Coordinates of C-alpha atoms (C1' of nucleotides) in Angstrom, one line a residue:
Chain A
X1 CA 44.9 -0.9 22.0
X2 CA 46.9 1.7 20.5
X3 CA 49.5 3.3 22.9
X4 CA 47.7 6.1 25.1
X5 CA 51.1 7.9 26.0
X6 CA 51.0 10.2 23.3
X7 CA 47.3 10.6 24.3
X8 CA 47.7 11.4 27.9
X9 CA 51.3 13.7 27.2
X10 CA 48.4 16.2 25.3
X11 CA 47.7 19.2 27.4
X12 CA 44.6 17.9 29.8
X13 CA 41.6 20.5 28.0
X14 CA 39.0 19.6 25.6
X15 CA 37.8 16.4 26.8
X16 CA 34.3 17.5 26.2
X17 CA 35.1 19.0 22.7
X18 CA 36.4 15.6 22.2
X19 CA 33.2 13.9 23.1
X20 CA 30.9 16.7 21.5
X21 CA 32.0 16.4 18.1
X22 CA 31.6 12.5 18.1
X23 CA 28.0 12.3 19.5
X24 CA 28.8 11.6 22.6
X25 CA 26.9 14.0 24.7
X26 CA 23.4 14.1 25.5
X27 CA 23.3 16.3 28.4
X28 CA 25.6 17.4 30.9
X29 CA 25.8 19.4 34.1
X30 CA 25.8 22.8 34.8
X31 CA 29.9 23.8 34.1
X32 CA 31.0 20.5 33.4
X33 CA 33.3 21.9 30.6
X34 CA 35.3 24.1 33.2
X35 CA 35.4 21.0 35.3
X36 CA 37.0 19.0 32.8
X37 CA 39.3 21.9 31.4
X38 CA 40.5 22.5 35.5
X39 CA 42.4 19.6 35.9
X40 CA 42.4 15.8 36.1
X41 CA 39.5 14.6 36.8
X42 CA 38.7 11.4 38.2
X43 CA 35.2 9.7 36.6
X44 CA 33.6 6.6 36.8
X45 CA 30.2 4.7 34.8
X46 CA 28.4 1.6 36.5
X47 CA 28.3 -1.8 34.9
X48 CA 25.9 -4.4 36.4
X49 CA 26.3 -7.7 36.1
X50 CA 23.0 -8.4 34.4
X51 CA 24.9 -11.0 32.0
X52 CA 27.8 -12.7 32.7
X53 CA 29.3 -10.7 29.5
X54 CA 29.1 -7.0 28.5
X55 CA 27.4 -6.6 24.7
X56 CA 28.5 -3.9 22.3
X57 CA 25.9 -1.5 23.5
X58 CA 27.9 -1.4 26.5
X59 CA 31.0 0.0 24.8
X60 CA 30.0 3.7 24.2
X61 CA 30.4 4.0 28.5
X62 CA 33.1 1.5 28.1
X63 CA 35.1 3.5 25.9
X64 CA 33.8 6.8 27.6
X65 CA 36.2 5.6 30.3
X66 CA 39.0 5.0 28.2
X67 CA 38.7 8.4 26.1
X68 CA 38.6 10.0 29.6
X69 CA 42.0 8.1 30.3
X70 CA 43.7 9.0 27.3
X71 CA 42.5 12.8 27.8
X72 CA 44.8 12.3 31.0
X73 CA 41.7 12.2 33.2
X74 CA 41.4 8.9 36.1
X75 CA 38.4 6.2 35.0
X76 CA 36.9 4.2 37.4
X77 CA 35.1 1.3 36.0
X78 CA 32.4 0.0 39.1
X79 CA 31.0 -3.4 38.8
X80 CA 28.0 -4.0 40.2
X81 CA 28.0 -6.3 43.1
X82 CA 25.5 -4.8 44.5
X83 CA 23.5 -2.9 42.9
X84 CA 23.0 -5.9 40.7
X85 CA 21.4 -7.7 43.2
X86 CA 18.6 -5.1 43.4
X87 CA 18.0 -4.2 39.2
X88 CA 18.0 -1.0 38.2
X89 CA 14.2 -0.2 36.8
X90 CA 15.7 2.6 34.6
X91 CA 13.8 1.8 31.2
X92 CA 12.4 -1.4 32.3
X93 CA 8.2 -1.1 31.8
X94 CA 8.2 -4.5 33.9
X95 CA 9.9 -5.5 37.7
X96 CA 12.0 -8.1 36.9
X97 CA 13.4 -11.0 39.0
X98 CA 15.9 -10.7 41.2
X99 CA 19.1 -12.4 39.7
X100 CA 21.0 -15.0 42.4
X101 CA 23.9 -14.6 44.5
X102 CA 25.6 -16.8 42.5
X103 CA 24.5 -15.7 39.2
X104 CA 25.9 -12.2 40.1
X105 CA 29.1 -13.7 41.4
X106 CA 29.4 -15.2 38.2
X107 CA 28.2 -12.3 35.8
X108 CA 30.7 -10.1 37.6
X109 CA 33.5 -12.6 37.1
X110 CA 32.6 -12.6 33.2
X111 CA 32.5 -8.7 33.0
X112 CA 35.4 -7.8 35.6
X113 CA 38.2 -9.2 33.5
X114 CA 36.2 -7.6 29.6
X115 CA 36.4 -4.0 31.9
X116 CA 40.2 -4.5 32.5
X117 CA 40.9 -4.6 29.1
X118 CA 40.3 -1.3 27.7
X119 CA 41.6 1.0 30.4
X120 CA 45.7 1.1 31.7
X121 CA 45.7 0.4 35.3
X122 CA 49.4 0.9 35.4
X123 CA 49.8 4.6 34.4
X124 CA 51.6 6.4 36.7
X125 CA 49.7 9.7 36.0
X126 CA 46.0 8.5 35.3
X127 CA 45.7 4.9 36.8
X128 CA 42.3 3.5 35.8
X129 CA 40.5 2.1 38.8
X130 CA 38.1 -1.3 39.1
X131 CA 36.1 -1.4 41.9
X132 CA 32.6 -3.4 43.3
X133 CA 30.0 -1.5 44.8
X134 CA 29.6 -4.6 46.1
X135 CA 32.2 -3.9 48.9
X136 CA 30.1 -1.2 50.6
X137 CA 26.2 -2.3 49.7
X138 CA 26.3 -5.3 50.8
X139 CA 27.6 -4.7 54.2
X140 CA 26.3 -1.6 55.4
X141 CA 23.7 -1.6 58.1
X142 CA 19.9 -0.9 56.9
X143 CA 19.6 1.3 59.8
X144 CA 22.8 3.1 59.0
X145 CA 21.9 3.9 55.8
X146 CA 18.4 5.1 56.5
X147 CA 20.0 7.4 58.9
X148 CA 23.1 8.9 57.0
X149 CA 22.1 8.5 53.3
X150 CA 18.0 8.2 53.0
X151 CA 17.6 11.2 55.4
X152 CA 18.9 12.9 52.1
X153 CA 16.4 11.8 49.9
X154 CA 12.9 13.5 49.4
X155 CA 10.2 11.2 48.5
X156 CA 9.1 13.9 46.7
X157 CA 11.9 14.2 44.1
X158 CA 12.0 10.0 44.2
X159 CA 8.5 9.8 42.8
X160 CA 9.3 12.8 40.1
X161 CA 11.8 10.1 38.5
X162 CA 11.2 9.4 35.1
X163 CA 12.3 5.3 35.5
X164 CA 9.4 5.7 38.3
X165 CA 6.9 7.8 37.5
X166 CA 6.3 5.6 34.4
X167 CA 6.1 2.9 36.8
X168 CA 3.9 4.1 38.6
X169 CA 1.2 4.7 36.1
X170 CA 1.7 1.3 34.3
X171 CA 2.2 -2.1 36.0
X172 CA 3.8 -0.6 39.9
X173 CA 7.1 -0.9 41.0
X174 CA 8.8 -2.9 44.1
X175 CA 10.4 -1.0 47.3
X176 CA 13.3 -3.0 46.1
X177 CA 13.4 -1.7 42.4
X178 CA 12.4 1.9 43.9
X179 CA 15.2 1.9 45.9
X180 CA 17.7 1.6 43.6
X181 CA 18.4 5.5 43.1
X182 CA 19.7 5.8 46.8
X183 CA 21.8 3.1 46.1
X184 CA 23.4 4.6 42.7
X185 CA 23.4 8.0 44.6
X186 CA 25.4 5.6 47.8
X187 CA 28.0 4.4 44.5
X188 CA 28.6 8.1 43.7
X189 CA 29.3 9.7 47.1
X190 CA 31.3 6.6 48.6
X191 CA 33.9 7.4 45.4
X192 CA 33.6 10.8 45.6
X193 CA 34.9 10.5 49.1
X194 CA 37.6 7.9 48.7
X195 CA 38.5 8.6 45.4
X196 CA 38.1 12.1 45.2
X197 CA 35.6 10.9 42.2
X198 CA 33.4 14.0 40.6
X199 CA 32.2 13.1 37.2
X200 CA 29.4 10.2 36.3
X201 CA 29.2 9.2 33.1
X202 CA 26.2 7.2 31.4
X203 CA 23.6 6.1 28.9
X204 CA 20.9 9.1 28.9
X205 CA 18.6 6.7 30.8
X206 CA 20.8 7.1 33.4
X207 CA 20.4 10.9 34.4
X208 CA 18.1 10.5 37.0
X209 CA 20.1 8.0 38.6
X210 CA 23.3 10.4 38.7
X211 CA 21.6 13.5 39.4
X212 CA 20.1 12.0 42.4
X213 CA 23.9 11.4 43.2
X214 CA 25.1 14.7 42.5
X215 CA 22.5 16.0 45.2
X216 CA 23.8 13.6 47.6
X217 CA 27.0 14.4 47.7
X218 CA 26.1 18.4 47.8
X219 CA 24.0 17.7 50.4
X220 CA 26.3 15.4 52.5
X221 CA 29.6 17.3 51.7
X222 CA 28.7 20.5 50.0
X223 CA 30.3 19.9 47.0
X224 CA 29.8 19.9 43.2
X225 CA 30.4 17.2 41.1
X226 CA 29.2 16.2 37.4
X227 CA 27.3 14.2 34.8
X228 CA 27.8 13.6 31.3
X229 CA 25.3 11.4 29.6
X230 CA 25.1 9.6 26.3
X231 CA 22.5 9.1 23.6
X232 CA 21.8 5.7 23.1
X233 CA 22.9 4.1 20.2
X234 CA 20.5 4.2 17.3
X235 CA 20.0 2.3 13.3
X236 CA 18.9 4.3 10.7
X237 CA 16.6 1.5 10.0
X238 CA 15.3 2.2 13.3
X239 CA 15.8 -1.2 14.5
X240 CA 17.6 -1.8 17.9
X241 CA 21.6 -1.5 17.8
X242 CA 23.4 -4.3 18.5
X243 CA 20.6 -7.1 17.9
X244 CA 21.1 -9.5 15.0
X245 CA 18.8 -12.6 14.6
X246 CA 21.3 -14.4 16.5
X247 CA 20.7 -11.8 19.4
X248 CA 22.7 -9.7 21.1
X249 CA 26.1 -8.9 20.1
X250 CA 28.6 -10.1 23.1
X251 CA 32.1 -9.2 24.0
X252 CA 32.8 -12.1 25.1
X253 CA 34.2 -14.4 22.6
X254 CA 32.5 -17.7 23.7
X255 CA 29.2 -16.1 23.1
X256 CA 29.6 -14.1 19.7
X257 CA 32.9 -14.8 17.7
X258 CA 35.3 -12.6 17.2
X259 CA 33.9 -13.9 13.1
X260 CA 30.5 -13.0 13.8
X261 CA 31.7 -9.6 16.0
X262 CA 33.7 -8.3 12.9
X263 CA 31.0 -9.5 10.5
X264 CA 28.0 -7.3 12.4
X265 CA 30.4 -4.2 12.7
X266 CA 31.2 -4.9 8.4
X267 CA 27.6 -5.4 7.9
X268 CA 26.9 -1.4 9.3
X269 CA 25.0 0.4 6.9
X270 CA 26.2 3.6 4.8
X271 CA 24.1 6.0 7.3
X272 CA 25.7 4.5 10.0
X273 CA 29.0 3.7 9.4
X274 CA 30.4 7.2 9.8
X275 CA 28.7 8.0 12.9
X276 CA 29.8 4.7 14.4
X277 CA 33.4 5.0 13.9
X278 CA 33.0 8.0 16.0
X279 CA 31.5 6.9 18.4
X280 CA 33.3 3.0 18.4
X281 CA 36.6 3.8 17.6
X282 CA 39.5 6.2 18.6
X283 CA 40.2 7.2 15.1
X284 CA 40.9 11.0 14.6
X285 CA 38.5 13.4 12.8
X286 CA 41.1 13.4 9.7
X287 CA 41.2 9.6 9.3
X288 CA 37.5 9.4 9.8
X289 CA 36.5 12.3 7.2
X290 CA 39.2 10.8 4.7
X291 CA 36.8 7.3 5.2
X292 CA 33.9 9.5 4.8
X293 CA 34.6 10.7 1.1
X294 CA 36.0 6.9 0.7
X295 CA 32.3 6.0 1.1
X296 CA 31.0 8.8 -1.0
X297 CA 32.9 8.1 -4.0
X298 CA 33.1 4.3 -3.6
X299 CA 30.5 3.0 -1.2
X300 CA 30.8 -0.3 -3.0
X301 CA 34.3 -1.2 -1.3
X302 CA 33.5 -0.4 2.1
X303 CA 36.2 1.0 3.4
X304 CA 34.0 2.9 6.2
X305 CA 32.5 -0.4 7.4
X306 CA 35.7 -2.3 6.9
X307 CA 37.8 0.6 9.1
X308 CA 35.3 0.1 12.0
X309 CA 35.2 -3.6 12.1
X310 CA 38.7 -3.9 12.2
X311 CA 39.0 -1.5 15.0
X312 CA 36.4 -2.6 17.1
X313 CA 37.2 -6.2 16.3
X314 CA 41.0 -5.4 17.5
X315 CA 40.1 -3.1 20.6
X316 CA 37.9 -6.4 21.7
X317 CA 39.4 -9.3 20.6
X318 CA 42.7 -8.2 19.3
X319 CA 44.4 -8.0 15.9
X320 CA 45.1 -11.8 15.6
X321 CA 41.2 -12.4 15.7
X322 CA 40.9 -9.7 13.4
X323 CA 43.2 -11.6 10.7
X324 CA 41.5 -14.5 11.6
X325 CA 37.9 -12.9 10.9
X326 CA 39.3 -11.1 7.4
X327 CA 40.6 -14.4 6.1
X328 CA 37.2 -16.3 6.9
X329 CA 35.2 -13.4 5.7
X330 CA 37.2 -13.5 2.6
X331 CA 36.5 -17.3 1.9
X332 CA 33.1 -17.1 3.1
X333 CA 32.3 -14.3 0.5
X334 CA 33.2 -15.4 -2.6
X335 CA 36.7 -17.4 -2.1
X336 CA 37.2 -20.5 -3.7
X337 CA 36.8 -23.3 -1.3
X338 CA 38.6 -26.0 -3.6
X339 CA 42.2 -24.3 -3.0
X340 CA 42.0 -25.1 0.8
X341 CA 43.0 -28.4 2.7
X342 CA 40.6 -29.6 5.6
X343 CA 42.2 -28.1 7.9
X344 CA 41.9 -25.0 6.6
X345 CA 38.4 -25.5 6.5
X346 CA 37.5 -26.6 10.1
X347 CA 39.7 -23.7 11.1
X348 CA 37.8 -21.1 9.2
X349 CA 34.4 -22.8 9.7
X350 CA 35.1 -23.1 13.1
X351 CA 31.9 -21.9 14.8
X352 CA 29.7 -22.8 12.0
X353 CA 27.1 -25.8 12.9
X354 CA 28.4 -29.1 11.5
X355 CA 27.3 -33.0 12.2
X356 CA 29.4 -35.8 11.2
X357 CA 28.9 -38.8 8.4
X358 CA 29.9 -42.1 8.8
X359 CA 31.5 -43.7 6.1
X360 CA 28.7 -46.2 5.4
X361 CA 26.0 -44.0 4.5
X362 CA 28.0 -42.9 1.6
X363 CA 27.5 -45.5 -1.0
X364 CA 28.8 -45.7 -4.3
X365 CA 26.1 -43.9 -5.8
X366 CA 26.2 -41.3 -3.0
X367 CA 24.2 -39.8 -0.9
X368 CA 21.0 -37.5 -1.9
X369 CA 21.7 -33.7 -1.4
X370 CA 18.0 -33.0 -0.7
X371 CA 18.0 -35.1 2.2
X372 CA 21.4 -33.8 3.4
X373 CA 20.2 -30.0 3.2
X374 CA 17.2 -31.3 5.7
X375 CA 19.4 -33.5 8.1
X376 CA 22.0 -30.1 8.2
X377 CA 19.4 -28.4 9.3
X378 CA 20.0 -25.7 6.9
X379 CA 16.2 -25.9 5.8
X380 CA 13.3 -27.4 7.9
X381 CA 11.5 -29.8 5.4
X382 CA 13.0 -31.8 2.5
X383 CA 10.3 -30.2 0.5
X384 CA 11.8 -26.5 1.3
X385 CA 15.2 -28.5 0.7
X386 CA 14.0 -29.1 -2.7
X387 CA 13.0 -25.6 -3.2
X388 CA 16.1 -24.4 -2.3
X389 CA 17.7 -26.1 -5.0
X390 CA 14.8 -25.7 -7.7
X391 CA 16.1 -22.1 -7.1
X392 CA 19.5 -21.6 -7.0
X393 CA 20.3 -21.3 -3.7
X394 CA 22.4 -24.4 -2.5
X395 CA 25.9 -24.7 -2.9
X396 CA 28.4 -27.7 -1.9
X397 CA 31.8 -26.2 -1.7
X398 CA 30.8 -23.0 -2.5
X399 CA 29.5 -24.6 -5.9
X400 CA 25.8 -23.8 -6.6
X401 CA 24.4 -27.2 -7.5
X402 CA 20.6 -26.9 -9.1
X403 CA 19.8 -30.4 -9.3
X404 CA 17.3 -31.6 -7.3
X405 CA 18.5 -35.2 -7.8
X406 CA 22.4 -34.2 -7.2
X407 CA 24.0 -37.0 -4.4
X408 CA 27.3 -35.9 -3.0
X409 CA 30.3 -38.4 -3.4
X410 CA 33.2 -39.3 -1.8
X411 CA 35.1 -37.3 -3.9
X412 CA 33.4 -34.0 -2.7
X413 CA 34.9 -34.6 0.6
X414 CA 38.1 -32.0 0.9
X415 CA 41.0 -33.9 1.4
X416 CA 38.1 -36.8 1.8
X417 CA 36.9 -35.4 5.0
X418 CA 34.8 -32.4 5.0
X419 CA 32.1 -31.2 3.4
X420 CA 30.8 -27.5 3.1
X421 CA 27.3 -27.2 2.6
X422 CA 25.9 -23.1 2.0
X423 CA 22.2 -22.1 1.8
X424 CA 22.1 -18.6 -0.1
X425 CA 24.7 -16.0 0.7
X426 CA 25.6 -16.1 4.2
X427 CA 24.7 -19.7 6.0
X428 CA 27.3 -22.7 6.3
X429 CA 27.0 -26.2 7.7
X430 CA 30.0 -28.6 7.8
X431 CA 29.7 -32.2 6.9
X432 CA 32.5 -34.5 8.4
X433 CA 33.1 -37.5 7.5
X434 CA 33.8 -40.1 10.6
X435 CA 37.1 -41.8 9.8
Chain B
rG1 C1' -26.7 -13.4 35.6
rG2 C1' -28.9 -11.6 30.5
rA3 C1' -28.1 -10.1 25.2
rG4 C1' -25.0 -9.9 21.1
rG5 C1' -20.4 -10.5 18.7
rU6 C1' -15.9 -13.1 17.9
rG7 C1' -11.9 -17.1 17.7
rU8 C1' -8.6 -18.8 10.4
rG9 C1' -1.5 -20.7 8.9
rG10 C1' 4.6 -16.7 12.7
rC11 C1' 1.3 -11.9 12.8
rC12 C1' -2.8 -9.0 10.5
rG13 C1' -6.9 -10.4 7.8
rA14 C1' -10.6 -12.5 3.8
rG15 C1' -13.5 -16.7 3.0
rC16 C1' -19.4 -18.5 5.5
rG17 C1' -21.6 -26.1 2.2
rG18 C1' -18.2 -28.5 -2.7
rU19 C1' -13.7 -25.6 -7.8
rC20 C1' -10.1 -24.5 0.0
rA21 C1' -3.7 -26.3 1.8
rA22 C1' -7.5 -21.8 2.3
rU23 C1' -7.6 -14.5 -1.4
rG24 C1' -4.6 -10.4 0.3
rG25 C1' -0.9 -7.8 3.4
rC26 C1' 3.3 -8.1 6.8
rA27 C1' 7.3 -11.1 8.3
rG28 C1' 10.6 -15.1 6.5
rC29 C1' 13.5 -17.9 2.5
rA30 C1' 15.9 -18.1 -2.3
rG31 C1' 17.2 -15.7 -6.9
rA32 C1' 18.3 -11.3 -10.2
rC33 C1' 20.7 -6.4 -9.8
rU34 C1' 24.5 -4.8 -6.5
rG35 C1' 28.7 -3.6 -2.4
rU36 C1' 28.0 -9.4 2.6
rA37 C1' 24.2 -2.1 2.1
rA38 C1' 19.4 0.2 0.9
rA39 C1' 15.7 0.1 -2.8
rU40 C1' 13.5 -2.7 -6.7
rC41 C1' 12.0 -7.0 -9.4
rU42 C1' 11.0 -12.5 -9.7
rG43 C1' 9.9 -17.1 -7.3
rC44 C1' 8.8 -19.8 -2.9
rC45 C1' 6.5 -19.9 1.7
rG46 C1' 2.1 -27.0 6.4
rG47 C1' 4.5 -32.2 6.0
rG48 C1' 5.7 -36.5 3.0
rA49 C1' 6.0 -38.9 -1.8
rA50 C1' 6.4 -37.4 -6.3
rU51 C1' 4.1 -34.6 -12.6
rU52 C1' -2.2 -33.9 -11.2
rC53 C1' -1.2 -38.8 -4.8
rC54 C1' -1.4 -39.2 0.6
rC55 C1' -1.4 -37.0 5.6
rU56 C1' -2.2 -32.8 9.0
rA57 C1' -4.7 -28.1 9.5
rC58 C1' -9.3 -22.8 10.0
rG59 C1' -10.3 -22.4 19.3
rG60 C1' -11.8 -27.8 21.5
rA61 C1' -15.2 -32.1 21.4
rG62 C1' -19.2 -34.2 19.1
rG63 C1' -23.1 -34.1 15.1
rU64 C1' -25.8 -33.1 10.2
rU65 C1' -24.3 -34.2 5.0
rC66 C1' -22.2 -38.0 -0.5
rG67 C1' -19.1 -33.6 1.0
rA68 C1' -17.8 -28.6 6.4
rA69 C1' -13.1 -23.5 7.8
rU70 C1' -18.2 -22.7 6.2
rC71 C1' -24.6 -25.6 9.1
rC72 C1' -26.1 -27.7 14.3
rU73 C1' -25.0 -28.9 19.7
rC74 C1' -22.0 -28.5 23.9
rC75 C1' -17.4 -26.7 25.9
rC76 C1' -13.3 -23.1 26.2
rG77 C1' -11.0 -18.1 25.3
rC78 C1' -11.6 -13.0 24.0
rC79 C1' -14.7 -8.5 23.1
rU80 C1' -19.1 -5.2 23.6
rC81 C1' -23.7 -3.8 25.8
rC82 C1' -27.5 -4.5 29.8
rA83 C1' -28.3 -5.8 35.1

RNA sequence: GGAGGUGUGGCCGAGCGGUCAAUGGCAGCAGACUGUAAAUCUGCCGGGAAUUCCCUACGGAGGUUCGAAUCCUCCCGCCUCCA
């Protein structure tokens, strides 16, 4: 991340300008702006530990946070330790199971340490916050609470919810599941009291969630505090954001590559692309309509999709993973293979599935490339494998090969140890040969 | 409980005794064009062996027939109507 000094020395107004003109609001309270324009706020968003990583979907509240920060306002990022053990029904059609203790110790380790990377906990004049919900849920008396905090609630205004209502007239909803308002509402007014915390910000299936906390805390301490909700991400193709066939896009590195992170932010189309790195990067309105006429006049070089992958990429996984995915992408996508030692190969193809040869299959005359294609895995039948090549679409080394009776030889082996097998444009498998 | 209908490849949906590995659409795969996009076009799309071969498959189990996804019997699932 960029230095947010310069950021944060600005004068302290705007902040919702700032989100307005890139997408970012949905709705908002009544007066939110003067809030915001008044002083240094201090906000917060929920994160619960449904996975043991966050997944780019997550990163329009993620960076809400940060923007706040570098707009000189105090984020506080709030795991949920305990809310996750209850599951918030907000746009689920179905109860769900209840995760474990342990897997929500686990998810929250994951997540903890991916929310401490994008905000500055060490500013002396907007210090970011990261606290568990955790701390107060799971220890407060049931009693207690039904006294001081559900004596607040009207069963009435409960039922009205959308994530409830819905519920209701479909499949039914658990106490448990039901309850989870109250305890959002709890989140809210326990920072607002210790942290002096006025402004929520979320996905717009979070409003009822945070407007039930902003009437608990007018009703418990008579005083005003905020929402600011964002849409949800949409394609233009109308598909869900952030799913490839692979699934869900992670942050975390072990679960999606930093290669494969990069590659689903280059792969954005042209009607996304601009509205993406507004809402995904920190870019300025300048750079970002500069890219915008880049992709008008010359949509076939990318420079749009190329700006936001390498600026997501490098916010997440940082600019040495970003070199890292622009020299494999480059390879992958045309580059000649031949040039490269093994090395270099097992380094780029790192992540890409692979199985290893002994030296005695490979005989003189070598060993079949149909049957190879099938054994990779790369197709599902040796007839399909023979298809594949009837038509074109194998390659060894990045060489299409169209002979169905082809073998591959020793001397295919780079450096007489590796083997790169491709089916079409974009899938790899990695032959090694056992030495 | 009674009557009728229906169950086909990942999905939808034809076929109703041989020429059926099964029309068509969607999805998927590859190729061409291109920009690792979209659209379009072409080819492929059960498995194995390979130039007209074998195996497995039309809800399940039996049967009729030289031959069945197609006819019969029983069973199972789903749908509709009547009680």
């Amino acid at each position: 991340m960029s230095s947010p000094t310069a950021a944060r020395r600005r004068r302290i107004v705007s902040a919702l300008e700032e989100f307005q003109w890139r997408g970012l609001v949905f709705d908002t309270s009544e007066g939110l702006e003067q809030h915001l324009n008044s002083g240094q706020v201090t906000a917060y968003c929920g994160f619960d530990p449904t996975a043991a990583s966050l997944h780019v979907g997550n990163l329009v509240p993620l960076l809400a946070l940060a923007r706040l920060q570098r707009l000189g306002h105090c984020p506080i990022a709030l795991v949920g330790g305990g809310t996750g053990m209850i599951g918030d029904p907000s746009g689920k059609s179905q109860e769900r199971n209840l995760l474990t203790a342990e897997k929500v110790a686990e998810n929250i380790a994951g997540i903890r340490q991916q929310l401490a990377a994008f905000l500055d906990f060490d500013s002396k004049s907007a210090p970011a916050q990261l606290v568990d919900n955790g701390e107060w849920l799971n220890t407060i008396r049931l009693v207690d609470f039904l006294r001081e905090i559900g004596k607040h609630f009207s069963l009435g205004a409960m039922l009205a919810k959308d994530s409830v209502k819905s519920r209701l007239d479909g499949p039914g909803i658990s106490f448990t599941e039901f309850t989870y308002q109250m305890l959002q509402s709890y989140d809210f007014l326990i920072l607002n009291q210790r942290y002096q915390c006025t402004l929520q910000v979320g996905g717009s299936d979070q409003w009822g969630n945070i407007t039930a906390g902003i009437d608990l805390i007018r009703r418990v301490g008579g005083t005003k505090s905020h929402a600011l909700v964002m849409p949800l991400v949409t394609t233009a193709a109308g598909t869900k954001f952030g799913k490839t066939e692979a699934g869900a896009v992670w942050l975390d590195a072990e679960r999606t590559s930093p290669y494969r992170f990069y590659q689903f932010w280059l792969n954005t189309a042209d009607q996304d692309v601009i509205r993406y790195l507004r809402t995904f990067t920190f870019l300025d309105a300048d750079r970002i309509e500069a890219l915008a006429q880049e992709l008008a006049v010359a949509p076939q070089k990318r420079a749009a999709q190329r700006a936001l992958a390498h600026e997501v990429t490098a916010l997440v996984h940082g600019e040495t993973a970003v070199a890292r995915a622009q020299q494999s992408s480059e390879v992958l996508f045309g580059g000649s293979i031949e040039a490269l030692t093994a090395d270099d190969v097992l380094e780029i193809f790192d992540e890409v599935p692979s199985h290893r040869l002994t030296p005695e299959v490979l005989s003189d005359e070598g060993l079949p490339l149909i049957g190879l294609l099938a054994d990779a895995g790369l197709v599902p039948s040796r007839g399909a494998a023979r298809r594949l090549v009837r038509e074109g679409g194998a390659y060894v080394n990045n060489q299409r090969v169209a002979d169905e009776k082809a073998s591959v030889r020793r001397e295919d082996f780079l450096d007489g140890r590796v083997l790169v097998l491709r089916k079409g444009q974009k899938s790899y498998h990695l032959v090694t040969l056992e030495v």
